[in-house]
Structure formats: structure tokens, C-alpha cells
Amino acid sequence: MPFNTLLTEDRGAVRLITVNRPDKLNALNRETLTELHAAFAAAAGEASVRAVVLTGAGPKAFVAGADIAEMNGLTPVQARDFSRHGQALMTRIERLGKPVIAMLNGFALGGGLELAMACHLRLAADSAKVGQPEINLGLIPGFGGTQRLLRLAGRAATLELCLLGAPIGAERALQLGIVNRVVPAAELEATTFALAEQLARAAPQALRGILDAVLLGGEAGIDTGLDYETQGFALAFSTEDMKEGTGAFLAKRTPNFTGR
Ligand code: COA
């Protein structure tokens, strides 16, 4: 599928989606949001895609935020729609049903951090910087940042990042639980793809059960959350992959999960 603002590439069962506006540090304008919606919908619908890696083009930025030039001209009604469009994208990614890794190759600011937080794992180059600097523009986060950062890193860190607006380095983001791993910039791609390939080899229905139990169940009360877990656990018993995984363990061999 051709896009104006994205590049997509399949490496085996891993789909790489790259936001491709490096001259604007990959800022998210409405076209980019719309294309990301379409790219993730396509990834969700293709069984051959078993994991997704999301990154930004160029050496400097993952995504440096929502497009400030575009926001400058929005009316309040358009701003509401822009926020809803962005939030819907983040929810689509979070609920994709397949694992998505954000590969943070540089600045992940504002909408860029919000995009990264909608992904299931975040790997950061040691040179990456993350933050919610909207306050410096007289704004607040609008693509879910106040809510996802709160859930990832707690109230103290969320208020610090959003109220003060200062970006933090990758190591501090790791301490706060905002990113999963920090690696030397030169090793970021290899490390990310090694993890993505591991996820692409795992049993898809079991991955989905975990995502649903944690992401959907985690937003409900404990009883509903436990119910999500039981449903996912039971559903796994309907798959050939579950027989393969348990059988391979007992036969002392490596399992081959096919998604059936
Ligand atoms: N929206 C629109 N354009 C952006 C952008 C954004 N969020 N972030 C960067 N750009 C553009 C710049 O305007 C510049 O365009 P130009 O060359 O046409 O002038 C280009 O990307 C390069 O950015 P520049 O600021 O020159 O790079 P830098 O290395 O000096 O600074 C940052 C990098 C990330 C510190 C700086 O670009 C920045 O603060 N960006 C905005 C971050 C932000 O507030 N994000 C939240 C938005 S809600």
C-alpha cells in the first residue's frame, strides 16, 4: 500500500512501519495519523504479519510530536477532532491483538511519546529523549498522554513530565518504567528485530490472550480482569499451537507455532 508519510516493509513475519517526515522530525499531521490508522488496520488484517515494529525516519527523531504548524491554525472544534483522531489511533495500536514494538531512535516528544506508549514494548537508543512538552506551547497532551503515562509511570512522574515539560533521557525513562530497555544507538535495530522475531515465532492466540488480559482486563475491576485471563487461557486450549507448545516441551524439542 503506497503512503505519502510512511514507509512499510516486511522482514519475514515482522512488519516495519516508519513515519517518514524526517525534515519535520516525523511530526504527526492529520495525513500521517490517517495513514497510520490504515497501516495498522492492514497489519491487523494480515495473518502473515505476526509482530510490528514502529519507528521514525532519519537519525534524530522517532516522532517529535503532533505537527505544531498544523495545530497553530486549528479551531477548537477541529482540535477536538484532531485529539479524537489521535486517541483513536493510539487505541487501535494498543488493541491491535498483535505485539507492537516502538523503536525509539531519537526524540519521542508529545504525540511521539503518546504513540510510543500505545505500543506494547518500547526499546530506546541511549541517545533518545522522551517527554510531554505540550505545556511549553500552552497546551496539554491530546493523544492519551495524561492517561497512558499515568498508567505506565504513576502520578509523580506523569505530573513532573507534563507540568514541567522538560524531556528526559533514555536511562531516566527506563528508571521510571516508560521504556523497557535502553541499548546503544548502533545496536537498537538489531536488538529490536531480535525481540520482534521472537514475538513473531510465538503462538499468536496466546499473545493475543495476554494482550487482552493485561490491556482490557487491566482497565476493569479484578473480577473482570480475571475473567479475561480465564477466557484467554481456555481459548488457547482450542489451538494447535497449545498442543504443539506443550508437546514440544514434553518431547524436549523446539516448538513450531503456526498460528492455528
Ligand atoms: N511539529 C512540526 N514541526 C516540527 C515539530 C513538530 N512537533 N518538531 C520539529 N519540527 C520541525 C521544525 O519546525 C523544523 O522545521 P524547519 O526546518 O522547516 O524549520 C524541523 O522539524 C527540525 O526541527 P528543529 O527544531 O530545527 O530541530 P532541533 O534539533 O533544533 O530541535 C527539537 C529538535 C525536538 C528539540 C525541536 O524540534 C522541538 O522542540 N520540537 C517540538 C517538540 C514539541 O513540542 N512536541 C510536542 C508537540 S505537541
XYZ file of N, CA and C and ligand atoms in Angstrom:
828
model
N 0.853 -1.200 0.000
C 0.000 0.000 0.000
C 0.892 1.256 0.000
N 0.747 2.153 -0.982
C 1.617 3.337 -1.008
C 1.124 4.424 -0.039
N 2.050 5.003 0.696
C 1.726 6.089 1.628
C 2.593 7.293 1.301
N 2.095 8.487 1.623
C 2.904 9.695 1.460
C 3.851 9.925 2.618
N 3.417 9.540 3.819
C 4.182 9.921 5.012
C 4.735 8.732 5.776
N 4.535 7.528 5.231
C 5.021 6.318 5.911
C 5.786 5.455 4.934
N 6.668 4.636 5.492
C 7.272 3.543 4.728
C 6.875 2.253 5.434
N 6.585 1.222 4.660
C 6.338 -0.079 5.292
C 7.182 -1.130 4.586
N 7.583 -2.101 5.363
C 8.463 -3.147 4.824
C 8.238 -4.407 5.647
N 8.179 -5.550 4.998
C 8.069 -6.807 5.724
C 9.425 -7.478 5.796
N 9.820 -7.844 6.995
C 11.028 -8.662 7.184
C 10.553 -9.961 7.796
N 10.334 -10.948 6.945
C 9.709 -12.185 7.406
C 8.312 -11.856 7.899
N 7.998 -12.299 9.127
C 6.660 -12.071 9.684
C 6.588 -10.779 10.486
N 7.637 -9.967 10.426
C 7.652 -8.686 11.152
C 7.412 -7.545 10.160
N 6.404 -6.740 10.434
C 6.173 -5.552 9.594
C 6.808 -4.337 10.257
N 7.631 -3.652 9.479
C 8.252 -2.411 9.940
C 7.452 -1.246 9.369
N 6.963 -0.383 10.244
C 6.261 0.845 9.825
C 7.118 2.024 10.276
N 7.489 2.872 9.311
C 8.369 4.007 9.607
C 7.645 5.302 9.276
N 7.515 6.182 10.257
C 6.973 7.518 9.989
C 8.053 8.286 9.228
N 7.682 8.785 8.060
C 8.712 9.257 7.123
C 8.528 10.728 6.759
N 8.732 11.582 7.752
C 8.793 13.036 7.511
C 10.034 13.577 8.221
N 11.204 13.069 7.865
C 12.386 13.405 8.672
C 12.697 14.894 8.698
N 12.317 15.625 7.633
C 12.588 17.074 7.632
C 11.753 17.801 8.680
N 10.672 17.181 9.141
C 9.849 17.747 10.222
C 9.938 16.868 11.478
N 11.042 16.174 11.596
C 11.268 15.256 12.726
C 10.074 14.324 12.942
N 9.454 13.941 11.810
C 8.378 12.937 11.786
C 7.133 13.374 12.569
N 6.920 14.692 12.640
C 5.747 15.217 13.353
C 4.466 14.660 12.743
N 3.489 14.456 13.616
C 2.226 13.822 13.216
C 1.224 14.886 12.764
N 1.017 14.999 11.463
C -0.082 15.830 10.961
C -1.281 14.921 10.685
N -2.356 15.515 10.224
C -3.569 14.703 10.054
C -3.371 13.601 9.027
N -2.624 13.905 7.972
C -2.392 12.875 6.958
C -1.618 11.692 7.556
N -0.635 11.997 8.372
C 0.157 10.914 8.977
C -0.704 10.067 9.911
N -1.560 10.741 10.696
C -2.456 9.985 11.582
C -3.351 9.058 10.767
N -3.898 9.593 9.669
C -4.801 8.798 8.826
C -4.043 7.623 8.209
N -2.835 7.881 7.751
C -2.063 6.789 7.142
C -1.647 5.744 8.187
N -1.342 6.200 9.395
C -1.008 5.225 10.448
C -2.224 4.351 10.769
N -3.408 4.967 10.816
C -4.640 4.178 11.002
C -4.685 3.069 9.953
N -4.501 3.449 8.692
C -4.617 2.477 7.595
C -3.515 1.422 7.682
N -2.314 1.847 8.005
C -1.196 0.896 8.062
C -1.410 -0.126 9.178
N -1.915 0.329 10.320
C -2.145 -0.616 11.426
C -3.360 -1.497 11.146
N -4.375 -0.940 10.473
C -5.522 -1.783 10.105
C -5.058 -2.895 9.172
N -4.175 -2.557 8.237
C -3.662 -3.577 7.312
C -2.856 -4.626 8.073
N -2.014 -4.187 8.988
C -1.193 -5.143 9.758
C -2.080 -6.070 10.579
N -3.179 -5.512 11.117
C -4.088 -6.335 11.924
C -4.753 -7.397 11.068
N -5.057 -7.048 9.813
C -5.847 -7.934 8.961
C -5.047 -9.003 8.241
N -3.735 -8.925 8.273
C -2.922 -9.892 7.518
C -2.323 -10.924 8.474
N -2.763 -12.163 8.306
C -2.305 -13.217 9.220
C -0.797 -13.437 9.135
N -0.216 -13.114 7.966
C 1.230 -13.327 7.807
C 2.053 -12.354 8.663
N 1.422 -11.269 9.116
C 2.121 -10.304 9.983
C 1.912 -10.734 11.432
N 2.994 -11.103 12.104
C 2.839 -11.626 13.476
C 3.385 -10.664 14.520
N 4.108 -9.631 14.102
C 4.581 -8.595 15.029
C 4.864 -7.350 14.200
N 4.804 -6.192 14.866
C 5.018 -4.913 14.175
C 6.092 -4.132 14.923
N 6.971 -3.498 14.160
C 7.936 -2.537 14.714
C 7.583 -1.172 14.143
N 7.501 -0.170 15.029
C 7.181 1.199 14.618
C 8.368 2.093 14.946
N 8.792 2.902 13.956
C 9.920 3.795 14.208
C 9.772 5.066 13.381
N 10.782 5.950 13.481
C 10.788 7.194 12.724
C 11.979 7.245 11.793
N 11.813 7.924 10.661
C 12.898 8.002 9.678
C 13.945 9.025 10.125
N 15.174 8.780 9.695
C 16.249 9.729 9.969
C 16.923 9.455 11.298
N 18.028 10.144 11.531
C 18.843 9.852 12.716
C 18.396 10.572 13.984
N 17.453 11.521 13.884
C 17.202 12.379 15.050
C 15.968 12.049 15.861
N 14.914 11.590 15.156
C 13.631 11.529 15.856
C 12.878 10.238 15.580
N 12.237 9.753 16.628
C 11.139 8.785 16.462
C 9.969 9.630 15.916
N 9.371 10.422 16.761
C 8.350 11.388 16.349
C 8.441 12.555 17.336
N 8.627 13.776 16.817
C 8.822 14.940 17.701
C 7.509 15.598 18.083
N 6.401 14.887 17.927
C 5.138 15.412 18.428
C 4.091 15.565 17.352
N 2.927 16.025 17.786
C 1.911 16.441 16.822
C 2.469 17.632 16.054
N 1.959 17.835 14.842
C 2.507 18.877 13.975
C 2.069 20.258 14.477
N 3.035 20.992 15.005
C 2.729 22.279 15.638
C 2.234 23.290 14.600
N 2.803 23.251 13.400
C 2.374 24.192 12.354
C 0.905 23.953 12.015
N 0.516 22.691 11.961
C -0.884 22.380 11.643
C -1.794 22.765 12.815
N -1.329 22.481 14.037
C -2.164 22.787 15.209
C -2.391 24.277 15.359
N -1.394 25.062 14.956
C -1.462 26.521 15.113
C -2.714 27.110 14.474
N -3.225 26.459 13.419
C -4.372 27.027 12.709
C -5.697 26.359 13.038
N -5.738 25.482 14.037
C -6.979 24.736 14.289
C -7.970 25.542 15.116
N -9.252 25.394 14.799
C -10.309 25.907 15.667
C -10.500 24.908 16.808
N -11.197 25.315 17.873
C -11.450 24.351 18.968
C -12.154 23.081 18.478
N -13.095 23.225 17.568
C -13.804 22.031 17.075
C -12.841 21.132 16.293
N -11.999 21.752 15.454
C -11.011 20.947 14.720
C -10.015 20.307 15.690
N -9.674 21.031 16.759
C -8.735 20.490 17.754
C -9.348 19.290 18.463
N -10.638 19.372 18.747
C -11.313 18.226 19.367
C -11.229 17.017 18.427
N -11.496 17.244 17.141
C -11.466 16.140 16.178
C -10.041 15.598 16.014
N -9.052 16.507 16.035
C -7.645 16.094 15.931
C -7.280 15.207 17.128
N -7.696 15.634 18.316
C -7.425 14.848 19.516
C -8.096 13.479 19.432
N -9.350 13.454 19.034
C -10.071 12.176 18.932
C -9.448 11.259 17.873
N -9.008 11.862 16.766
C -8.370 11.094 15.690
C -7.079 10.458 16.228
N -6.299 11.244 16.937
C -5.059 10.727 17.518
C -5.332 9.685 18.582
N -6.283 9.955 19.446
C -6.596 8.983 20.503
C -7.080 7.664 19.912
N -7.898 7.757 18.847
C -8.408 6.532 18.222
C -7.272 5.723 17.612
N -6.281 6.409 17.042
C -5.115 5.697 16.505
C -4.387 4.958 17.626
N -4.162 5.656 18.736
C -3.429 5.024 19.844
C -4.191 3.792 20.361
N -5.513 3.936 20.449
C -6.311 2.790 20.916
C -6.242 1.650 19.902
N -6.253 1.998 18.620
C -6.155 0.954 17.593
C -4.843 0.176 17.746
N -3.774 0.894 17.961
C -2.470 0.235 18.102
C -2.461 -0.629 19.363
N -2.914 -0.036 20.468
C -2.892 -0.762 21.743
C -3.719 -2.044 21.657
N -4.825 -1.990 20.896
C -5.731 -3.151 20.818
C -5.558 -3.935 19.528
N -4.396 -3.841 18.924
C -4.177 -4.476 17.622
C -4.359 -5.993 17.694
N -4.089 -6.554 18.874
C -4.178 -8.007 19.014
C -2.898 -8.703 18.599
N -1.906 -7.943 18.163
C -0.575 -8.458 17.814
C 0.434 -7.552 18.501
N 1.595 -8.090 18.854
C 2.554 -7.240 19.559
C 3.161 -6.166 18.668
N 3.259 -4.960 19.229
C 3.848 -3.814 18.534
C 4.996 -3.274 19.390
N 6.159 -3.148 18.773
C 7.325 -2.604 19.476
C 7.613 -1.214 18.921
N 7.766 -0.235 19.810
C 8.226 1.099 19.394
C 9.748 1.105 19.482
N 10.380 1.442 18.372
C 11.849 1.523 18.315
C 12.212 3.009 18.373
N 12.623 3.467 19.558
C 12.815 4.907 19.791
C 14.246 5.289 19.431
N 14.376 5.798 18.216
C 15.683 6.110 17.646
C 16.097 7.560 17.891
N 15.296 8.317 18.630
C 15.624 9.723 18.884
C 14.496 10.356 19.675
N 14.197 11.625 19.390
C 13.150 12.325 20.144
C 11.807 11.600 20.041
N 11.188 11.351 21.180
C 9.787 10.889 21.241
C 9.090 11.875 22.165
N 8.559 12.919 21.573
C 8.020 14.038 22.354
C 6.532 14.206 22.055
N 5.788 14.621 23.071
C 4.367 14.908 22.867
C 3.665 13.721 22.220
N 3.065 13.965 21.050
C 2.382 12.882 20.333
C 3.304 11.719 20.012
N 4.593 11.964 19.968
C 5.553 10.883 19.725
C 5.651 9.947 20.911
N 5.675 10.506 22.117
C 5.678 9.642 23.300
C 4.318 8.964 23.441
N 3.252 9.693 23.108
C 1.921 9.085 23.182
C 1.815 7.903 22.223
N 2.397 8.049 21.032
C 2.414 6.955 20.061
C 3.228 5.774 20.610
N 4.368 6.083 21.186
C 5.222 5.015 21.736
C 4.519 4.293 22.886
N 3.784 5.065 23.704
C 3.123 4.446 24.859
C 1.937 3.582 24.462
N 1.410 3.783 23.243
C 0.332 2.913 22.759
C 0.882 1.561 22.296
N 2.193 1.506 22.044
C 2.829 0.243 21.650
C 3.025 -0.626 22.893
N 3.292 -1.919 22.673
C 3.321 -2.849 23.804
C 4.682 -2.933 24.466
N 5.736 -2.679 23.699
C 7.099 -2.625 24.250
C 7.792 -1.413 23.647
N 8.694 -0.811 24.413
C 9.458 0.343 23.927
C 10.944 0.078 24.140
N 11.690 0.088 23.045
C 13.142 -0.020 23.116
C 13.719 1.325 22.711
N 14.643 1.829 23.510
C 15.166 3.169 23.244
C 16.660 3.121 22.999
N 17.116 3.910 22.021
C 18.539 4.165 21.879
C 18.989 4.987 23.090
N 20.246 4.805 23.485
C 20.723 5.564 24.657
C 20.686 7.068 24.408
N 20.614 7.457 23.149
C 20.561 8.885 22.797
C 19.133 9.431 22.732
N 18.135 8.575 22.904
C 16.739 9.019 22.746
C 16.336 9.942 23.896
N 15.389 10.803 23.609
C 14.832 11.671 24.655
C 13.308 11.593 24.556
N 12.662 11.505 25.713
C 11.206 11.428 25.715
C 10.634 12.524 26.601
N 9.416 12.943 26.299
C 8.795 13.955 27.141
C 7.427 14.350 26.645
N 6.735 15.095 27.500
C 5.415 15.666 27.154
C 5.562 17.182 27.270
N 6.127 17.836 26.225
C 6.432 19.265 26.332
C 5.289 20.196 25.946
N 4.059 19.667 25.854
C 2.940 20.497 25.382
C 2.757 21.762 26.212
N 3.072 21.679 27.522
C 2.887 22.844 28.395
C 3.660 24.050 27.862
N 4.793 23.785 27.204
C 5.603 24.891 26.669
C 4.933 25.577 25.489
N 3.888 24.938 24.948
C 3.136 25.512 23.828
C 1.788 26.066 24.308
N 1.587 26.061 25.628
C 0.284 26.478 26.148
C -0.786 25.434 25.923
N -0.352 24.179 25.858
C -1.255 23.077 25.520
C -1.176 21.973 26.568
N -2.031 20.984 26.404
C -1.895 19.769 27.205
C -1.807 18.591 26.225
N -1.323 17.431 26.676
C -1.314 16.276 25.776
C -2.729 15.988 25.287
N -2.843 15.562 24.029
C -4.184 15.337 23.474
C -4.388 13.987 22.834
N -3.328 13.150 22.829
C -3.454 11.818 22.208
C -3.332 10.715 23.269
N -3.798 11.005 24.484
C -3.815 9.960 25.513
C -2.664 10.005 26.493
N -1.799 11.005 26.382
C -0.591 11.039 27.215
C -0.874 11.132 28.696
N -1.888 11.923 29.075
C -2.148 12.059 30.514
C -2.588 10.720 31.111
N -3.200 9.884 30.304
C -3.736 8.632 30.824
C -2.743 7.474 30.723
N -2.068 7.356 29.580
C -1.145 6.215 29.435
C 0.134 6.425 30.246
N 0.603 7.661 30.313
C 1.806 7.896 31.129
C 1.497 7.626 32.598
N 0.320 8.042 33.023
C -0.112 7.776 34.402
C -0.087 6.280 34.694
N -0.585 5.495 33.754
C -0.642 4.050 33.975
C 0.738 3.406 33.920
N 1.614 3.960 33.072
C 2.958 3.370 32.941
C 3.871 3.758 34.098
N 3.817 5.041 34.461
C 4.872 5.572 35.330
C 4.356 6.167 36.630
N 3.033 6.207 36.806
C 2.481 6.726 38.062
C 2.306 8.243 38.047
N 1.674 8.718 39.140
C 1.254 10.113 39.176
C 2.424 11.088 39.306
N 3.405 10.734 40.119
C 4.502 11.682 40.356
C 5.254 11.960 39.055
N 5.615 10.893 38.346
C 6.380 11.067 37.103
C 5.533 11.750 36.037
N 4.248 11.400 35.986
C 3.374 11.992 34.967
C 3.229 13.491 35.190
N 3.008 13.860 36.434
C 2.867 15.299 36.704
C 4.190 16.018 36.460
N 5.297 15.375 36.802
C 6.604 16.010 36.556
C 6.793 16.250 35.055
N 6.567 15.217 34.261
C 6.815 15.369 32.818
C 5.836 16.351 32.176
N 4.562 16.266 32.556
C 3.552 17.104 31.888
C 3.569 18.538 32.411
N 3.788 18.728 33.712
C 3.747 20.094 34.251
C 5.008 20.870 33.917
N 6.154 20.183 33.963
C 7.418 20.892 33.724
C 7.797 20.907 32.254
N 7.392 19.881 31.511
C 7.583 19.887 30.059
C 9.001 19.615 29.597
N 9.894 19.266 30.524
C 11.290 19.045 30.118
C 11.486 17.593 29.685
N 12.068 17.349 28.504
C 12.346 15.978 28.091
C 13.360 15.313 29.033
N 13.283 14.008 29.127
C 14.237 13.246 29.935
C 14.977 12.274 29.022
N 16.151 11.851 29.476
C 16.959 10.915 28.698
C 16.442 9.493 28.829
N 16.993 8.625 27.998
C 16.519 7.243 27.932
C 16.730 6.503 29.257
N 17.861 6.726 29.922
C 18.123 6.000 31.172
C 17.109 6.377 32.247
N 16.795 7.669 32.324
C 15.778 8.113 33.303
C 14.409 7.530 32.931
N 14.123 7.476 31.630
C 12.848 6.890 31.187
C 12.781 5.408 31.577
N 13.929 4.747 31.539
C 13.970 3.341 31.955
C 13.684 3.224 33.458
N 14.328 4.101 34.244
C 14.093 4.077 35.702
C 12.623 4.282 36.030
N 11.955 5.118 35.248
C 10.545 5.444 35.522
C 9.582 4.419 34.933
N 10.108 3.438 34.203
C 9.238 2.410 33.622
C 8.577 2.833 32.326
N 9.053 3.927 31.728
C 8.429 4.404 30.486
C 8.946 3.611 29.294
N 10.200 3.208 29.328
C 10.723 2.317 28.282
C 11.142 0.993 28.916
N 11.152 -0.058 28.082
C 11.505 -1.386 28.583
C 13.006 -1.623 28.629
N 13.710 -1.119 27.600
C 15.151 -1.358 27.511
C 15.814 -0.166 26.855
N 17.066 0.064 27.232
C 17.898 1.076 26.576
C 19.117 0.360 26.027
N 19.426 0.622 24.759
C 20.577 -0.034 24.133
C 21.405 1.019 23.393
N 22.687 0.745 23.186
C 23.478 1.687 22.389
C 22.810 1.905 21.031
N 22.839 3.159 20.568
C 22.112 3.505 19.340
C 22.470 2.564 18.190
N 23.720 2.183 18.098
C 24.160 1.347 16.976
C 23.562 -0.066 17.039
N 23.088 -0.455 18.230
C 22.527 -1.811 18.387
C 20.998 -1.810 18.426
N 20.395 -0.619 18.293
C 18.943 -0.533 18.500
C 18.173 -1.402 17.519
N 18.508 -1.300 16.243
C 17.722 -2.028 15.239
C 17.873 -3.537 15.411
N 19.100 -3.994 15.601
C 19.322 -5.446 15.739
C 18.619 -5.977 16.982
N 18.702 -5.239 18.079
C 18.064 -5.702 19.321
C 16.542 -5.718 19.157
N 16.010 -4.665 18.537
C 14.554 -4.580 18.352
C 14.069 -5.732 17.473
N 14.781 -5.985 16.377
C 14.322 -7.041 15.473
C 14.495 -8.424 16.075
N 15.498 -8.603 16.918
C 15.629 -9.900 17.594
C 14.399 -10.145 18.469
N 13.960 -9.121 19.174
C 12.752 -9.282 20.009
C 11.512 -9.472 19.152
N 11.415 -8.676 18.075
C 10.235 -8.777 17.202
C 10.151 -10.172 16.581
N 11.307 -10.719 16.191
C 11.296 -12.063 15.593
C 10.912 -13.115 16.635
N 11.352 -12.917 17.863
C 10.928 -13.829 18.932
C 9.405 -13.789 19.077
N 8.838 -12.589 19.068
C 7.381 -12.454 19.185
C 6.678 -13.057 17.972
N 7.278 -12.897 16.800
C 6.666 -13.425 15.576
C 6.682 -14.953 15.560
N 7.572 -15.551 16.321
C 7.616 -17.031 16.396
C 6.677 -17.578 17.469
N 6.189 -16.700 18.354
C 5.343 -17.163 19.459
C 3.938 -17.490 18.944
N 3.152 -18.134 19.807
C 1.791 -18.544 19.420
C 0.879 -17.314 19.397
N 0.325 -16.965 18.220
C -0.436 -15.707 18.119
C -1.634 -15.619 19.053
N -2.370 -16.730 19.197
C -3.562 -16.660 20.042
C -3.185 -16.450 21.507
N -2.063 -17.035 21.909
C -1.612 -16.839 23.292
C -1.139 -15.393 23.489
N -0.430 -14.846 22.497
C -0.029 -13.434 22.593
C -1.259 -12.549 22.748
N -2.258 -12.841 21.942
C -3.476 -12.033 21.981
C -4.182 -12.145 23.326
N -4.192 -13.357 23.861
C -4.811 -13.556 25.182
C -4.111 -12.724 26.250
N -2.785 -12.670 26.178
C -2.031 -11.866 27.152
C -2.350 -10.381 26.961
N -2.327 -9.924 25.710
C -2.607 -8.503 25.454
C -3.997 -8.124 25.961
N -4.989 -8.964 25.674
C -6.353 -8.656 26.108
C -6.465 -8.651 27.635
N -5.861 -9.660 28.263
C -5.987 -9.747 29.727
C -5.321 -8.551 30.394
N -4.143 -8.174 29.900
C -3.408 -7.077 30.544
C -4.033 -5.726 30.195
N -4.326 -5.521 28.895
C -4.736 -4.183 28.458
C -6.224 -3.930 28.694
N -7.063 -4.905 28.397
C -8.501 -4.720 28.605
C -8.875 -5.102 30.036
N -8.426 -6.285 30.447
C -8.717 -6.730 31.813
C -8.142 -5.772 32.843
N -6.973 -5.221 32.537
C -6.314 -4.325 33.481
C -7.055 -3.022 33.700
N -7.912 -2.652 32.771
C -8.692 -1.423 32.912
C -10.006 -1.662 33.656
N -10.352 -2.935 33.863
C -11.605 -3.260 34.548
C -11.273 -3.642 35.994
N -12.277 -4.001 36.765
C -12.015 -4.475 38.125
C -11.345 -5.842 38.078
N -10.855 -6.306 39.234
C -10.106 -7.563 39.291
C -10.945 -8.748 38.812
N -12.224 -8.779 39.135
C -13.035 -9.932 38.719
C -13.154 -9.995 37.199
N -13.392 -8.836 36.570
C -13.483 -8.808 35.110
C -12.115 -9.124 34.504
N -11.077 -8.595 35.109
C -9.725 -8.875 34.619
C -9.407 -10.360 34.695
N -9.767 -10.988 35.787
C -9.523 -12.429 35.925
C -10.352 -13.206 34.907
N -11.531 -12.674 34.609
C -12.376 -13.318 33.605
C -11.699 -13.265 32.222
N -11.133 -12.105 31.863
C -10.372 -12.018 30.611
C -9.274 -13.078 30.596
N -8.592 -13.224 31.735
C -7.495 -14.190 31.792
C -8.010 -15.613 31.570
N -9.112 -15.945 32.239
C -9.659 -17.299 32.086
C -10.108 -17.559 30.649
N -10.752 -16.546 30.052
C -11.207 -16.717 28.656
C -10.021 -16.968 27.725
N -8.961 -16.167 27.900
C -7.773 -16.319 27.051
C -7.083 -17.647 27.278
N -7.037 -18.056 28.556
C -6.421 -19.339 28.916
C -7.192 -20.489 28.272
N -8.522 -20.445 28.413
C -9.348 -21.534 27.866
C -9.261 -21.560 26.338
N -9.287 -20.373 25.726
C -9.257 -20.306 24.262
C -7.963 -20.907 23.710
N -6.881 -20.747 24.443
C -5.600 -21.308 23.985
C -5.694 -22.821 23.813
N -6.571 -23.468 24.624
C -6.710 -24.926 24.529
C -7.420 -25.369 23.254
N -7.982 -24.386 22.511
C -8.620 -24.734 21.233
C -7.615 -24.705 20.089
N -6.358 -24.323 20.363
C -5.403 -24.120 19.272
C -4.456 -25.306 19.115
N -4.031 -25.507 17.870
C -2.967 -26.497 17.614
C -1.667 -26.030 18.263
N -1.498 -24.698 18.332
C -0.263 -24.174 18.920
C -0.092 -24.597 20.375
N -1.180 -24.684 21.106
C -1.078 -25.102 22.511
C -0.626 -26.569 22.591
N -1.196 -27.392 21.698
C -0.760 -28.807 21.670
C 0.709 -28.888 21.271
N 1.083 -28.050 20.293
C 2.463 -28.030 19.816
C 3.419 -27.582 20.937
N 3.049 -26.533 21.652
C 3.933 -25.991 22.690
C 4.126 -26.968 23.832
N 3.033 -27.520 24.310
C 3.149 -28.458 25.428
C 3.797 -29.767 24.958
N 3.423 -30.204 23.730
C 4.006 -31.443 23.194
C 5.500 -31.311 22.962
N 5.919 -30.155 22.454
C 7.347 -29.943 22.201
C 8.132 -29.928 23.501
N 7.533 -29.348 24.540
C 8.228 -29.359 25.843
C 8.446 -30.796 26.298
N 7.382 -31.584 26.208
C 7.473 -32.960 26.697
C 8.430 -33.797 25.849
N 8.500 -33.476 24.540
C 9.400 -34.214 23.640
C 10.814 -33.606 23.622
N 11.022 -32.595 24.435
C 12.330 -31.915 24.525
C 12.807 -31.412 23.165
N 11.881 -30.753 22.443
C 12.262 -30.132 21.176
C 11.721 -28.708 21.134
N 12.180 -27.943 20.123
C 11.727 -26.553 19.972
C 10.357 -26.546 19.299
N 9.403 -25.790 19.846
C 8.077 -25.769 19.211
C 8.080 -24.949 17.919
N 7.159 -25.317 17.039
C 6.954 -24.548 15.808
C 5.500 -24.079 15.797
N 5.300 -22.817 16.168
C 3.940 -22.284 16.273
C 3.493 -21.748 14.921
N 2.327 -22.186 14.476
C 1.868 -21.837 13.133
C 0.720 -20.838 13.126
N 0.158 -20.553 14.300
C -0.980 -19.634 14.340
C -2.312 -20.354 14.201
N -2.265 -21.690 14.163
C -3.534 -22.420 14.075
C -3.945 -22.887 15.468
N 5.701 19.925 14.648
C 6.018 20.496 13.484
N 7.293 20.658 13.057
C 8.257 20.214 13.889
C 7.981 19.611 15.118
C 6.627 19.457 15.494
N 6.263 18.874 16.618
N 9.160 19.295 15.704
C 10.127 19.686 14.857
N 9.580 20.248 13.768
C 10.271 20.812 12.603
C 10.920 22.144 12.911
O 9.962 23.198 12.834
C 11.976 22.206 11.838
O 11.358 22.558 10.627
P 12.039 23.670 9.647
O 13.374 23.071 9.289
O 11.095 23.748 8.496
O 12.154 24.910 10.466
C 12.427 20.758 11.718
O 11.357 19.979 12.255
C 13.670 20.437 12.510
O 13.448 20.808 13.854
P 14.434 21.773 14.691
O 13.640 22.403 15.785
O 15.156 22.695 13.764
O 15.460 20.700 15.276
P 16.340 20.831 16.585
O 17.300 19.701 16.545
O 16.879 22.223 16.710
O 15.330 20.620 17.817
C 13.536 19.515 18.975
C 14.714 19.374 17.998
C 12.817 18.189 19.040
C 14.062 19.893 20.375
C 12.593 20.640 18.480
O 12.300 20.408 17.120
C 11.279 20.721 19.221
O 11.239 21.215 20.344
N 10.190 20.254 18.601
C 8.862 20.365 19.151
C 8.654 19.356 20.250
C 7.271 19.501 20.839
O 6.928 20.491 21.443
N 6.456 18.478 20.648
C 5.127 18.439 21.167
C 4.167 18.904 20.177
S 2.518 18.799 20.841
